[in-house]
XYZ file of C-alpha atoms in Angstrom:
204
model
C -18.986 5.683 -4.415
C -18.177 3.794 -0.761
C -14.896 4.574 1.250
C -14.086 0.982 0.475
C -14.012 1.738 -3.243
C -12.345 5.337 -2.636
C -9.795 3.858 -0.996
C -9.273 0.910 -3.029
C -8.547 3.100 -6.240
C -6.262 5.580 -4.277
C -4.229 2.847 -3.394
C -3.975 0.875 -6.913
C -2.890 4.456 -8.210
C -0.096 5.084 -5.774
C 1.150 1.358 -5.684
C 1.381 1.345 -9.097
C 3.281 4.320 -9.403
C 5.590 2.693 -6.511
C 5.874 -0.524 -8.416
C 6.641 1.638 -11.584
C 9.395 3.606 -9.540
C 11.038 0.495 -8.113
C 10.997 -1.163 -11.573
C 12.871 1.829 -13.047
C 15.515 1.705 -9.948
C 16.079 -1.928 -10.753
C 16.282 -1.139 -14.477
C 13.810 -3.629 -15.267
C 12.675 -3.913 -19.236
C 8.985 -2.790 -20.176
C 7.579 -6.015 -19.387
C 9.061 -5.883 -15.972
C 7.829 -2.466 -15.464
C 4.483 -3.664 -15.922
C 4.667 -6.734 -13.991
C 6.668 -4.785 -10.845
C 3.423 -2.256 -11.231
C 0.568 -5.099 -11.360
C 2.023 -6.639 -8.724
C 2.415 -4.074 -6.535
C -0.972 -2.387 -7.142
C -3.116 -5.532 -7.118
C -1.034 -8.186 -5.435
C -2.349 -7.165 -1.832
C -5.861 -6.668 -2.699
C -6.070 -10.318 -4.649
C -4.638 -11.800 -1.123
C -7.311 -9.687 1.108
C -10.054 -10.940 -1.308
C -9.182 -14.864 -1.266
C -8.815 -14.507 2.494
C -12.337 -12.822 2.944
C -13.607 -15.472 0.580
C -14.458 -13.251 -2.307
C -13.338 -13.884 -5.955
C -10.991 -10.855 -6.516
C -11.968 -7.667 -7.370
C -9.413 -7.339 -10.388
C -11.146 -10.404 -11.735
C -14.910 -8.871 -11.996
C -13.778 -5.048 -12.949
C -11.840 -3.669 -15.356
C -11.056 -0.718 -13.420
C -8.146 -1.485 -11.519
C -6.171 -2.933 -14.857
C -7.271 0.332 -16.631
C -5.808 2.125 -13.119
C -2.652 0.669 -13.348
C -2.039 0.811 -17.168
C -2.859 4.254 -16.977
C -0.479 5.215 -14.131
C 2.329 3.531 -16.069
C 1.555 5.010 -19.266
C 1.100 8.516 -17.580
C 4.496 8.256 -15.842
C 6.231 7.320 -18.966
C 4.790 10.373 -20.772
C 6.142 12.506 -17.957
C 9.735 10.624 -18.220
C 9.860 9.788 -14.659
C 12.253 6.914 -15.862
C 14.560 9.315 -16.633
C 14.925 10.942 -13.017
C 18.120 9.611 -11.297
C 17.884 8.096 -7.592
C 13.480 7.788 -7.594
C 13.535 5.815 -4.570
C 14.800 8.853 -2.616
C 12.554 11.174 -4.088
C 9.347 12.756 -2.475
C 7.346 11.334 -5.747
C 7.867 7.809 -4.441
C 7.771 8.278 -0.841
C 4.251 10.060 -0.939
C 2.915 7.529 -3.402
C 4.032 4.476 -1.217
C 2.763 5.988 2.127
C -0.742 6.860 0.687
C -0.672 3.280 -0.945
C 0.166 1.781 2.352
C -2.466 3.756 3.899
C -5.228 3.081 1.809
C -4.815 -0.663 1.279
C -4.613 -0.627 4.986
C -7.951 0.640 5.402
C -9.457 -1.283 2.388
C -7.934 -4.457 4.253
C -9.676 -3.262 7.513
C -12.908 -2.262 6.050
C -13.210 -6.003 4.047
C -12.297 -7.612 7.611
C -14.581 -5.891 9.388
C -17.747 -6.172 6.956
C -16.437 -10.344 7.266
C -17.106 -9.872 10.956
C -13.212 -10.976 11.577
C -12.338 -10.515 14.972
C -9.331 -7.991 16.337
C -6.585 -10.450 15.053
C -8.288 -10.872 11.551
C -8.694 -7.219 11.188
C -4.897 -6.723 11.707
C -3.751 -9.713 9.331
C -5.876 -8.552 6.544
C -4.910 -5.209 6.974
C -1.452 -6.309 6.995
C -1.285 -8.457 4.230
C -3.235 -6.134 1.891
C -0.840 -3.101 2.537
C 2.224 -5.225 2.216
C 1.647 -8.382 0.009
C 1.863 -6.893 -3.491
C 4.834 -5.203 -2.557
C 6.522 -7.865 -0.606
C 5.887 -10.120 -3.773
C 7.316 -7.815 -5.866
C 10.358 -7.300 -3.898
C 10.985 -11.181 -3.637
C 10.839 -11.401 -7.741
C 13.229 -8.832 -7.970
C 15.333 -10.169 -5.202
C 15.162 -7.291 -3.001
C 14.664 -7.563 0.679
C 11.171 -6.963 1.637
C 10.416 -3.212 2.801
C 8.350 -4.925 5.780
C 11.798 -6.021 6.984
C 13.929 -3.287 6.781
C 12.083 0.069 6.403
C 11.288 2.746 8.931
C 7.821 2.180 10.552
C 6.357 0.484 7.694
C 4.113 -2.303 8.427
C 3.699 -1.071 11.995
C 1.621 1.800 10.353
C -0.736 -0.641 8.617
C -1.323 -2.274 12.244
C -1.793 0.965 13.808
C -4.255 1.892 11.024
C -6.077 -1.592 11.344
C -6.586 -0.951 15.260
C -7.859 2.638 14.765
C -10.527 1.108 12.137
C -11.341 -1.427 14.689
C -12.029 0.704 17.674
C -14.171 3.443 15.387
C -16.177 0.200 14.073
C -16.530 -0.919 17.955
C -17.809 2.986 19.065
C -19.953 2.820 15.753
C -18.054 6.045 14.467
C -16.681 4.254 11.190
C -17.865 6.900 8.311
C -16.150 8.449 5.614
C -15.383 11.669 7.602
C -13.667 9.245 10.425
C -12.025 7.442 7.652
C -10.486 10.640 6.202
C -9.073 11.479 9.338
C -7.159 8.117 10.051
C -5.640 8.213 6.233
C -4.507 11.453 6.833
C -3.046 10.671 10.043
C -1.808 7.285 8.583
C 0.158 9.482 5.567
C 1.732 11.650 8.154
C 3.046 9.292 10.625
C 4.215 7.127 7.778
C 6.080 10.428 6.233
C 7.166 11.441 9.447
C 8.680 7.853 9.898
C 11.017 7.906 6.796
C 11.935 11.538 7.419
C 12.889 11.086 10.995
C 13.950 7.583 10.429
C 12.091 5.968 13.064
C 12.482 2.309 13.998
C 11.599 -0.467 16.076
C 13.863 -1.869 18.346
C 15.984 -4.334 16.990
C 17.635 -7.250 18.849
C 21.579 -7.361 19.141
C 24.171 -9.338 20.991
C 25.519 -6.832 23.029
């Protein structure tokens, strides 16, 4: 199994859980829960594949759908929907961070494989990581995380930059990608708990 496939599987599972928890927080019905989970887990990957001129992975393999359905059913089995303030719980924060980093890596790898330039790698990683969640947030009338969350989209751009540098120096392998993955998750969690923000513009 390639690094791309591993990162994709991890991203789908974690973002499916993230979508489930968001849906529960907004008190969506069971159909809304599944839609939120599917959009969060698969939306970014579909955007990635279309931009890379590929048939979306979800249309050619049953694995992504199975992973999303299984994740939602397991979450229901463990009654995660009965826990208050799920968005502030460690489960949500970690699953969202892992999904963000995993999809940033898959977007970078696909861009590199298609010989995109640096800007192309940045954009594809960014859209893969935040695309599904942004579509979900717009659908449920929620301000997208990329506009308000601490250092959220910035992490995707940092990871894409790291992946591009690894490719330039021919250091991109499973071990180096694992290092990028671990550092990316740590960075996102630090940004969340330390409440790091990019500078904002003000009139004062």
